[in-house]
XYZ file of C-alpha atoms in Angstrom:
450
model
C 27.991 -72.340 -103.264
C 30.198 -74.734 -102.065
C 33.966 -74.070 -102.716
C 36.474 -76.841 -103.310
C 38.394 -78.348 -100.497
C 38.078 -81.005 -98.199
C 36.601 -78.346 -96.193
C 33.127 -78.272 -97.743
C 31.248 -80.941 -96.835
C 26.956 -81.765 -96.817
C 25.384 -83.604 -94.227
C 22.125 -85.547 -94.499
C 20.435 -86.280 -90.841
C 17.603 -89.277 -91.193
C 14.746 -89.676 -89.264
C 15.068 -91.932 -85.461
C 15.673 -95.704 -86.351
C 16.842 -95.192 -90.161
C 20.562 -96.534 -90.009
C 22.344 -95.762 -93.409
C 24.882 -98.370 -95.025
C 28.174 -98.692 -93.793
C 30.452 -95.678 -95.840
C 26.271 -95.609 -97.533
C 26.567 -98.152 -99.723
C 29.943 -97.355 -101.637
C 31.666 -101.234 -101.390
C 28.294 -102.620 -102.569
C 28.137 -99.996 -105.714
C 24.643 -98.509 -104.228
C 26.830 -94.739 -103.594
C 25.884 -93.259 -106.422
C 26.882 -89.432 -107.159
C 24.203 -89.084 -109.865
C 20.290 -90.092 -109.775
C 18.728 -93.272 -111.508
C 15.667 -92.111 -112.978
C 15.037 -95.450 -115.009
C 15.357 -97.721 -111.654
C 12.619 -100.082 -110.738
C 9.782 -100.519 -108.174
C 10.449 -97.049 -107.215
C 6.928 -95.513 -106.100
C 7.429 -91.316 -105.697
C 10.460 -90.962 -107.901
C 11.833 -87.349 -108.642
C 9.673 -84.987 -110.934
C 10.371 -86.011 -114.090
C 10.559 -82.007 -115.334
C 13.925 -81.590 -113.813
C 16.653 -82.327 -115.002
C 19.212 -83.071 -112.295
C 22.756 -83.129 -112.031
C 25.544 -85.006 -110.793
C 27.454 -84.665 -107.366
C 30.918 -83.337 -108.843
C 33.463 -86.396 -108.829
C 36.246 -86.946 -106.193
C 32.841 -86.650 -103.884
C 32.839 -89.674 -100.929
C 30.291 -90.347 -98.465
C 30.705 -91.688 -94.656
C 27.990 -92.777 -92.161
C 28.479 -90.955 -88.390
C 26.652 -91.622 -85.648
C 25.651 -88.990 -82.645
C 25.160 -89.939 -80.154
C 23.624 -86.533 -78.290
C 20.610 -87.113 -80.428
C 20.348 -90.712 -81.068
C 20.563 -90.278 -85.069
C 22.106 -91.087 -87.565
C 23.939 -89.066 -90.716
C 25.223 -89.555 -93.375
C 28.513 -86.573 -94.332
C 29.939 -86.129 -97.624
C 33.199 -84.666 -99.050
C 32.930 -82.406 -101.733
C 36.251 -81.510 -103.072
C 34.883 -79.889 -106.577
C 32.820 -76.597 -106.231
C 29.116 -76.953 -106.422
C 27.401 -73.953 -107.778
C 24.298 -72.074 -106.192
C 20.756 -72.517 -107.954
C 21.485 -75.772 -109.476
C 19.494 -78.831 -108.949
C 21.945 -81.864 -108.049
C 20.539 -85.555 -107.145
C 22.628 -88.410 -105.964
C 21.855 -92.148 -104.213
C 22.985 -93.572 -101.064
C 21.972 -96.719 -99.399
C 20.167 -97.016 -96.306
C 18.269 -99.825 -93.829
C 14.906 -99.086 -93.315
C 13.439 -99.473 -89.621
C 10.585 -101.912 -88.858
C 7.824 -99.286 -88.447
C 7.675 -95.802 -89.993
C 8.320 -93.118 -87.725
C 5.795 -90.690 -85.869
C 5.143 -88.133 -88.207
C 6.661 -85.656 -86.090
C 10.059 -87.720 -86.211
C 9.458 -88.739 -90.011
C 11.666 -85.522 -90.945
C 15.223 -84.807 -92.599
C 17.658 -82.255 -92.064
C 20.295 -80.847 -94.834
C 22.961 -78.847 -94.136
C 26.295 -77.653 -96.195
C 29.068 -76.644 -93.844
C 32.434 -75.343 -94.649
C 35.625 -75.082 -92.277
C 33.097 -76.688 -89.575
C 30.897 -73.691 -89.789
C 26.971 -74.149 -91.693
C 26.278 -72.357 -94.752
C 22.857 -73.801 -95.662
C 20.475 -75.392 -93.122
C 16.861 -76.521 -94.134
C 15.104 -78.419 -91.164
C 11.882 -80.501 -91.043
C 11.680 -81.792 -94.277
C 9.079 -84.548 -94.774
C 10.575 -88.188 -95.008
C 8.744 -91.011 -96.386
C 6.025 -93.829 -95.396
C 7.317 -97.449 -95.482
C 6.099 -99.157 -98.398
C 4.006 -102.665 -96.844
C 1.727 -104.793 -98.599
C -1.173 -102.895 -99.467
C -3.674 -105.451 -97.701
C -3.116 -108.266 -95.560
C -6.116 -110.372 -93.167
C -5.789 -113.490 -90.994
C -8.786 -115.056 -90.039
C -8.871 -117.894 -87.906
C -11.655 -120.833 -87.751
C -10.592 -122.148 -84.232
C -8.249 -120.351 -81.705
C -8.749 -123.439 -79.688
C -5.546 -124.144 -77.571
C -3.426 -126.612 -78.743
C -5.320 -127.389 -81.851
C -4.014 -130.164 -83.778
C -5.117 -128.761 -87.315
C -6.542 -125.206 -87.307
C -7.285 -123.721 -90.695
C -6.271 -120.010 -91.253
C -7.474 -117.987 -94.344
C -4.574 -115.500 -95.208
C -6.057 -112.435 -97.717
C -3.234 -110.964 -99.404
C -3.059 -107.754 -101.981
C -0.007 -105.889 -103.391
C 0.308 -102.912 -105.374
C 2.779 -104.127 -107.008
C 3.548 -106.441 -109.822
C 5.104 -110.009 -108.564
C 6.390 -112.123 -111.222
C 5.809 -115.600 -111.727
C 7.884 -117.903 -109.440
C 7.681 -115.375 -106.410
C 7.766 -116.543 -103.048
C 5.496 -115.597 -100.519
C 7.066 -115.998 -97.297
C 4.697 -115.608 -93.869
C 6.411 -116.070 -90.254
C 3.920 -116.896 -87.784
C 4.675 -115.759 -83.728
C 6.412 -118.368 -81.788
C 4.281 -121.512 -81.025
C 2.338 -122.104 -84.229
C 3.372 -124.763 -86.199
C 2.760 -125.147 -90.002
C 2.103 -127.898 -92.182
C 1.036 -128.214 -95.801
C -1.280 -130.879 -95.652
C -4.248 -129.561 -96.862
C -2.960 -126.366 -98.572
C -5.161 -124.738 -100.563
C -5.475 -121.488 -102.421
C -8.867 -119.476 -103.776
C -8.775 -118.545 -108.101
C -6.366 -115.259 -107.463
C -3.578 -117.772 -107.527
C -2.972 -121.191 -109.732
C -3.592 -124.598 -108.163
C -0.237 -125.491 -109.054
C 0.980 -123.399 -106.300
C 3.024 -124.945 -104.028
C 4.199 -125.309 -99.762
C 7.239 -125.783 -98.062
C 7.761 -125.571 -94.413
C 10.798 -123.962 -93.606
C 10.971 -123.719 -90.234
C 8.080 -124.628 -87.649
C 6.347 -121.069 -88.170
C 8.103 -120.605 -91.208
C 5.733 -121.279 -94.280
C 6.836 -120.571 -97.993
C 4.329 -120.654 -100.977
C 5.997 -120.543 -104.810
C 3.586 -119.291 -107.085
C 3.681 -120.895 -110.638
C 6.371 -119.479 -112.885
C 3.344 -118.973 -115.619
C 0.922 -117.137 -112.851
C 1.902 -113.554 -112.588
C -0.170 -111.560 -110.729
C -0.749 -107.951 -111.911
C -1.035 -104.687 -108.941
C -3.907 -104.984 -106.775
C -4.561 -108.444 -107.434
C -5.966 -110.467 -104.016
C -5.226 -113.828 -103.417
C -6.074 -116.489 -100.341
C -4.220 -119.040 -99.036
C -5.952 -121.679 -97.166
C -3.111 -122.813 -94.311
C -3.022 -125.324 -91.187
C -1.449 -124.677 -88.163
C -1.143 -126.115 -85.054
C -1.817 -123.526 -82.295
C 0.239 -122.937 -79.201
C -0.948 -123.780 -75.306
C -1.319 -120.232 -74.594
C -1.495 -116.615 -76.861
C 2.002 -115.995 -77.633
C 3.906 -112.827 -75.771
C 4.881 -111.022 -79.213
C 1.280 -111.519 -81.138
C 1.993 -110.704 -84.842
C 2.475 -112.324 -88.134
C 5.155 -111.042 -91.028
C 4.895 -111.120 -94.715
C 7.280 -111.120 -97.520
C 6.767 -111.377 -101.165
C 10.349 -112.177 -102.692
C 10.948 -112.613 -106.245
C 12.864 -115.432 -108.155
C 15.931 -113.389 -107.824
C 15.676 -113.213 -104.139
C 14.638 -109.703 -104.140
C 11.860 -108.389 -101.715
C 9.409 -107.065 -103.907
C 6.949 -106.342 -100.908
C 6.408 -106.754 -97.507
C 4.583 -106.145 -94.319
C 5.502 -106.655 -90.530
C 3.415 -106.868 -87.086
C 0.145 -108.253 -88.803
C -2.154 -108.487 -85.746
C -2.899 -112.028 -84.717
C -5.319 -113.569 -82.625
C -5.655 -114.806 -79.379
C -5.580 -118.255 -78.409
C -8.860 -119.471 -76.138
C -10.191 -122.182 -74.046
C -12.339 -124.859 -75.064
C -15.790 -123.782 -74.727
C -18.821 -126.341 -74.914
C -22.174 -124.920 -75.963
C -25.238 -126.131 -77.372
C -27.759 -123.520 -78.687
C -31.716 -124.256 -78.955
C -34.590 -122.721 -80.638
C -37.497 -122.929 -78.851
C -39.641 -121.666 -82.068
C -37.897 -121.953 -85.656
C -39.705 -120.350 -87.798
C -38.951 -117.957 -90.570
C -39.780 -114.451 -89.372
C -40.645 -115.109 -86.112
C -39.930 -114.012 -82.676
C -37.466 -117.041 -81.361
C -36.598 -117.346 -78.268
C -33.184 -119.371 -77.746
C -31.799 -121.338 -74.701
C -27.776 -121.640 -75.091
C -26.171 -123.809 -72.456
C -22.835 -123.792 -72.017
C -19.227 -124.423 -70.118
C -16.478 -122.270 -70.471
C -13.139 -123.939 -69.348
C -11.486 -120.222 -68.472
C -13.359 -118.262 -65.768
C -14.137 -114.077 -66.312
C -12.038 -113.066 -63.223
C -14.240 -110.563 -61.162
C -10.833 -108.211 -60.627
C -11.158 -107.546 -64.446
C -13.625 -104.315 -66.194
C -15.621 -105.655 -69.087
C -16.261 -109.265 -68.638
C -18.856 -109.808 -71.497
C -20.856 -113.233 -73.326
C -21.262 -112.583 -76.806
C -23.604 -114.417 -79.353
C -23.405 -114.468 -82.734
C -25.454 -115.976 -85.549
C -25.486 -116.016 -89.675
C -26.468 -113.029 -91.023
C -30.302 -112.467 -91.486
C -30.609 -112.811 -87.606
C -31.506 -109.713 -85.461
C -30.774 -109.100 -82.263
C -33.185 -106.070 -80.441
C -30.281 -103.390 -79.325
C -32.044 -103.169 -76.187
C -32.419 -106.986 -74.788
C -31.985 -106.057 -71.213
C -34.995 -107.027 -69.965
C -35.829 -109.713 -72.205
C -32.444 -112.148 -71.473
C -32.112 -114.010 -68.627
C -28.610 -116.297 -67.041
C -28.848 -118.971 -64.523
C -26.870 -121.814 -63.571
C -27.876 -125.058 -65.579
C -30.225 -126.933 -63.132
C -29.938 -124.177 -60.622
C -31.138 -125.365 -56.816
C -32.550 -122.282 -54.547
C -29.467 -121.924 -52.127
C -26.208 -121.978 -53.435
C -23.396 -124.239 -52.098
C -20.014 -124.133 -52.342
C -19.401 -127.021 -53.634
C -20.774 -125.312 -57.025
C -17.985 -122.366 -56.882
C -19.844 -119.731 -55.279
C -20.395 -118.844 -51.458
C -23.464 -119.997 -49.670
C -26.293 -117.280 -50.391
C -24.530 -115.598 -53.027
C -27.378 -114.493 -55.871
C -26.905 -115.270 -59.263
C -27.092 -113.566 -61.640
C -25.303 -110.275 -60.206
C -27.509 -107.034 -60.116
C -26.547 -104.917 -62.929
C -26.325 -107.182 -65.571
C -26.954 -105.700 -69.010
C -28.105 -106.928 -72.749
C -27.201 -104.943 -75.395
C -27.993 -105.679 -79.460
C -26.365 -103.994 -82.393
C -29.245 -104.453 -84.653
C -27.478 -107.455 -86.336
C -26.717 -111.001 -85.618
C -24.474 -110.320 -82.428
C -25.769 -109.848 -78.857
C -23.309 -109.283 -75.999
C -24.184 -109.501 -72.164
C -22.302 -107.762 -70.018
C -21.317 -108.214 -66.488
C -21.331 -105.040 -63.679
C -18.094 -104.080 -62.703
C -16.588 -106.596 -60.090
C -18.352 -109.227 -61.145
C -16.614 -112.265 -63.351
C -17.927 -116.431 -64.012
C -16.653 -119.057 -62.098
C -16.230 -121.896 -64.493
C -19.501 -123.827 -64.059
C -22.634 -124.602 -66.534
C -25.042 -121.700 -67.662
C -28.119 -121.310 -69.536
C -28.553 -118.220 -71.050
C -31.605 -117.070 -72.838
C -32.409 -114.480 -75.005
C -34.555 -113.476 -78.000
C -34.180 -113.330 -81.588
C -35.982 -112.049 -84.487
C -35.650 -114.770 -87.376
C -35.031 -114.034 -90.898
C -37.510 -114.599 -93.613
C -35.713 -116.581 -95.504
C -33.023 -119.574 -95.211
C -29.725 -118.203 -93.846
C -26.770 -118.491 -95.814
C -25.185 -120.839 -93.310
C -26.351 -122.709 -89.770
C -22.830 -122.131 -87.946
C -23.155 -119.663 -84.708
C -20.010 -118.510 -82.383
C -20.191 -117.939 -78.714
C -17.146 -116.500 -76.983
C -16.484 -114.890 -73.334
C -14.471 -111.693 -73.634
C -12.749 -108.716 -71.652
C -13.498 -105.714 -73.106
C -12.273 -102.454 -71.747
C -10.689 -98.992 -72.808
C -7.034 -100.151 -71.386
C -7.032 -103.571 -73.447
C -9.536 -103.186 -76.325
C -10.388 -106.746 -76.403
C -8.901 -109.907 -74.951
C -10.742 -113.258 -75.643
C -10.902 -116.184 -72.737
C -12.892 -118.842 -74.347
C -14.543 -118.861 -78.365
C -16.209 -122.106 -80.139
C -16.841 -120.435 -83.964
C -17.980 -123.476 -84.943
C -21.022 -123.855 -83.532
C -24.047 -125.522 -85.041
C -27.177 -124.174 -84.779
C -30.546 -125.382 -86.145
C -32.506 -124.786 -89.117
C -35.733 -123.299 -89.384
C -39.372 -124.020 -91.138
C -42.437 -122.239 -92.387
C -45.139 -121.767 -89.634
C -48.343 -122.884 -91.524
C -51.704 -122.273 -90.351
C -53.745 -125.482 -88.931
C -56.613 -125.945 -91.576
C -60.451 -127.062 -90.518
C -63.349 -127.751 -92.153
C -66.271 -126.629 -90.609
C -68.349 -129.659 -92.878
C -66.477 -132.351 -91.466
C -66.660 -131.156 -87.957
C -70.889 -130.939 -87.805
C -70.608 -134.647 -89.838
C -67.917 -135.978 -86.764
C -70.472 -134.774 -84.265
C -73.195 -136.156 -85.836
C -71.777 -139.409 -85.994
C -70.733 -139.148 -82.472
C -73.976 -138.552 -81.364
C -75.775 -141.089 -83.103
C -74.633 -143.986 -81.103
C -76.260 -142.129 -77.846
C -79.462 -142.008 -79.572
C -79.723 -145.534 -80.770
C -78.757 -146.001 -77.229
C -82.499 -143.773 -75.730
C -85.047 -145.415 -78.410
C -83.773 -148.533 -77.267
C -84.188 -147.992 -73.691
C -87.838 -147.007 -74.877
C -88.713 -149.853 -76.514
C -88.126 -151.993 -73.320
């Protein structure tokens, strides 16, 4: 046990990039020397079997710094003896980090100490995860750059209740610019939800004060940005939910984004639309950002509504050329005199699904110039859900995952028809040659008569 004296004190050591409140809390009335158990929103709160007691009064609590390690601590000065055996609970205030720590830094460290010297050390015991919003998705239509009006679909879920009138609050990286024209939300939130631009990238949405939403309830919210020139340097969107108090019920930080492309022209043709068939297609296009040959992974990929399938191995049934290709080269069209195009090595690869990618041998990139590329799908049997088709030019790699150059998402493809046998009638065709021969033979008795 702990005697009394200003000797005796306990020391709480929190995990890299936890900070605790200045003296933890006490001036704001969140130092507490006994345990809430009927406080809000808390998610792993103490077993409810125990019954804990209070730190003994005269107790304060100061936040140190050391430096050695890096940490912070929080020390506190028990001048009241605490007895051996007993279970004691208490609340001090803290700021939370950004991220949640490694696991292998996510650890505490108690100790009692008296006249400097440490009675009671336990090490290594498990801190917490960061509470975030349980599920959060941006998808974008267009990552076009410098978009005028680019719709973005934001999917939201929370575990947790949010009262009517909440705010949800979504930053967007540096560049984007919001607007509420057009605002729309799906039926997980009222159409009497409203927008206000804050700030550029800055967008708050007030839910109606009648429209609660109960835990794991998903919502949309159907937003317009304008997007930046180029992909911005820190990628990633932040969310808060806030309530009509002001309090942060929920949130969620470094939301991957997406990356902002060049303008890519392509028009895709069917050269036989017809359910269930074996279709052939013929996509021209210009890219307006070229696949630098210094980079690994330069890749075309094709994608169509879902019914199409791509054979996973297309290699030898795809073929790229330059759009109205002559038989030497010039330079005037980007590449040396006698270069060959396509490069050797070139490979098609299917995923059994609507996507196709082509991939470019190592060292090898595309000048920006216009390209045919053909390749062959299997139809569905049935009318797709939807006509649109994307076509984007990627980097691809084990050192950057994925980096898009140049995407159109939007692109319309073509519809297709039900190949129908020709019919004949084997009647009709004896009666048509009949007829045609009749003339001839009018034609002979007259010749005989003369």
């Amino acid at each position: 046990s702990l005697e009394t004296g200003q000797t005796s004190q306990m020391r709480l050591w929190l995990p890299p990039t936890f900070q605790p409140l200045p003296d933890c809390g006490t001036s704001l009335n969140l130092f507490s020397l006994s345990y809430d158990v009927g406080r809000e929103l808390v998610k792993n709160p103490f077993p409810t079997t125990i019954s804990y007691l209070s730190l003994p009064s005269g107790t304060y609590c100061f936040d140190h710094y050391d430096a050695a390690s890096g940490q912070w601590y929080v020390e506190m000065t028990i001048e009241q003896e605490v007895s051996y055996g007993l279970d004691f609970a208490f609340e001090f205030a803290l700021t939370n980090p950004l991220r949640t720590p490694p696991s292998a830094d996510n650890v505490w460290r108690f100790e009692t100490l008296q006249n400097d010297v440490i009675l009671h050390l336990r090490r290594s015991v498990p801190g917490f995860d960061l509470e975030q919003i349980k599920e959060v998705r941006v998808t974008p239509s267009d990552t076009t750059t410098l978009l005028p009006l680019h719709r973005l679909e934001f999917y939201i879920m929370s575990d947790k209740y949010i009262p009517g009138g909440s705010k949800i609050e979504i930053t967007a990286p540096n560049g984007f610019v919001f607007t509420c024209a057009f605002f729309s939300t799906d039926d997980g939130l009222a159409n009497t939800t409203t927008c206000y631009v804050r700030e550029n990238n800055i967008a708050e949405f007030t839910m109606d004060t009648s429209d609660p939403l109960a835990p794991n309830s998903p919502f949309r919210l159907f937003v317009y940005v304008s997007n930046p020139e180029f992909t911005p340097q820190q990628n990633y969107w932040n969310f808060r939910i806030i309530s009509p108090l002001a309090k942060t019920l929920d949130m969620r930080d470094f939301v991957d984004s997406f990356d902002i492309t060049g303008r890519l022209e392509v028009d895709i043709q069917a050269t036989f639309p017809y359910f269930g068939q074996l279709n052939p297609l013929r996509v021209v296009f210009v890219q307006s950002t070229i696949l630098n040959q210094a980079d690994i992974g330069n890749e075309l990929v094709l994608s169509g509504p879902d019914g199409f399938i791509f054979p996973v191995n297309c290699t030898d049934g795809f073929r790229l050329r330059l759009s109205n290709q002559v038989e030497q080269p010039t330079s005037n069209r980007g590449y040396d005199v006698g270069f060959v195009f396509p490069p050797e090595g070139m490979t098609c690869r299917g995923y059994d699904n609507a996507t196709v990618s082509i991939r470019f041998p190592d060292g090898a990139g595309l000048l920006r110039n216009n390209y045919t590329l053909e390749v062959d799908v299997n139809n569905p049997g049935y009318p797709p859900n939807s006509t649109t088709w994307s076509f984007i030019t990627r980097i691809r790699n084990d050192q950057e995952d994925e980096r898009i150059a140049d995407a159109n998402r939007t692109l319309e493809g073509f519809g297709l028809v039900e190949l129908l046998p020709m019919r004949t009638s084997e009647g009709s065709a004896r009666q048509s040659a009949v007829l045609a021969l009749l003339p001839l033979a009018l034609l002979w008795l007259y010749l005989e008569l003369i």
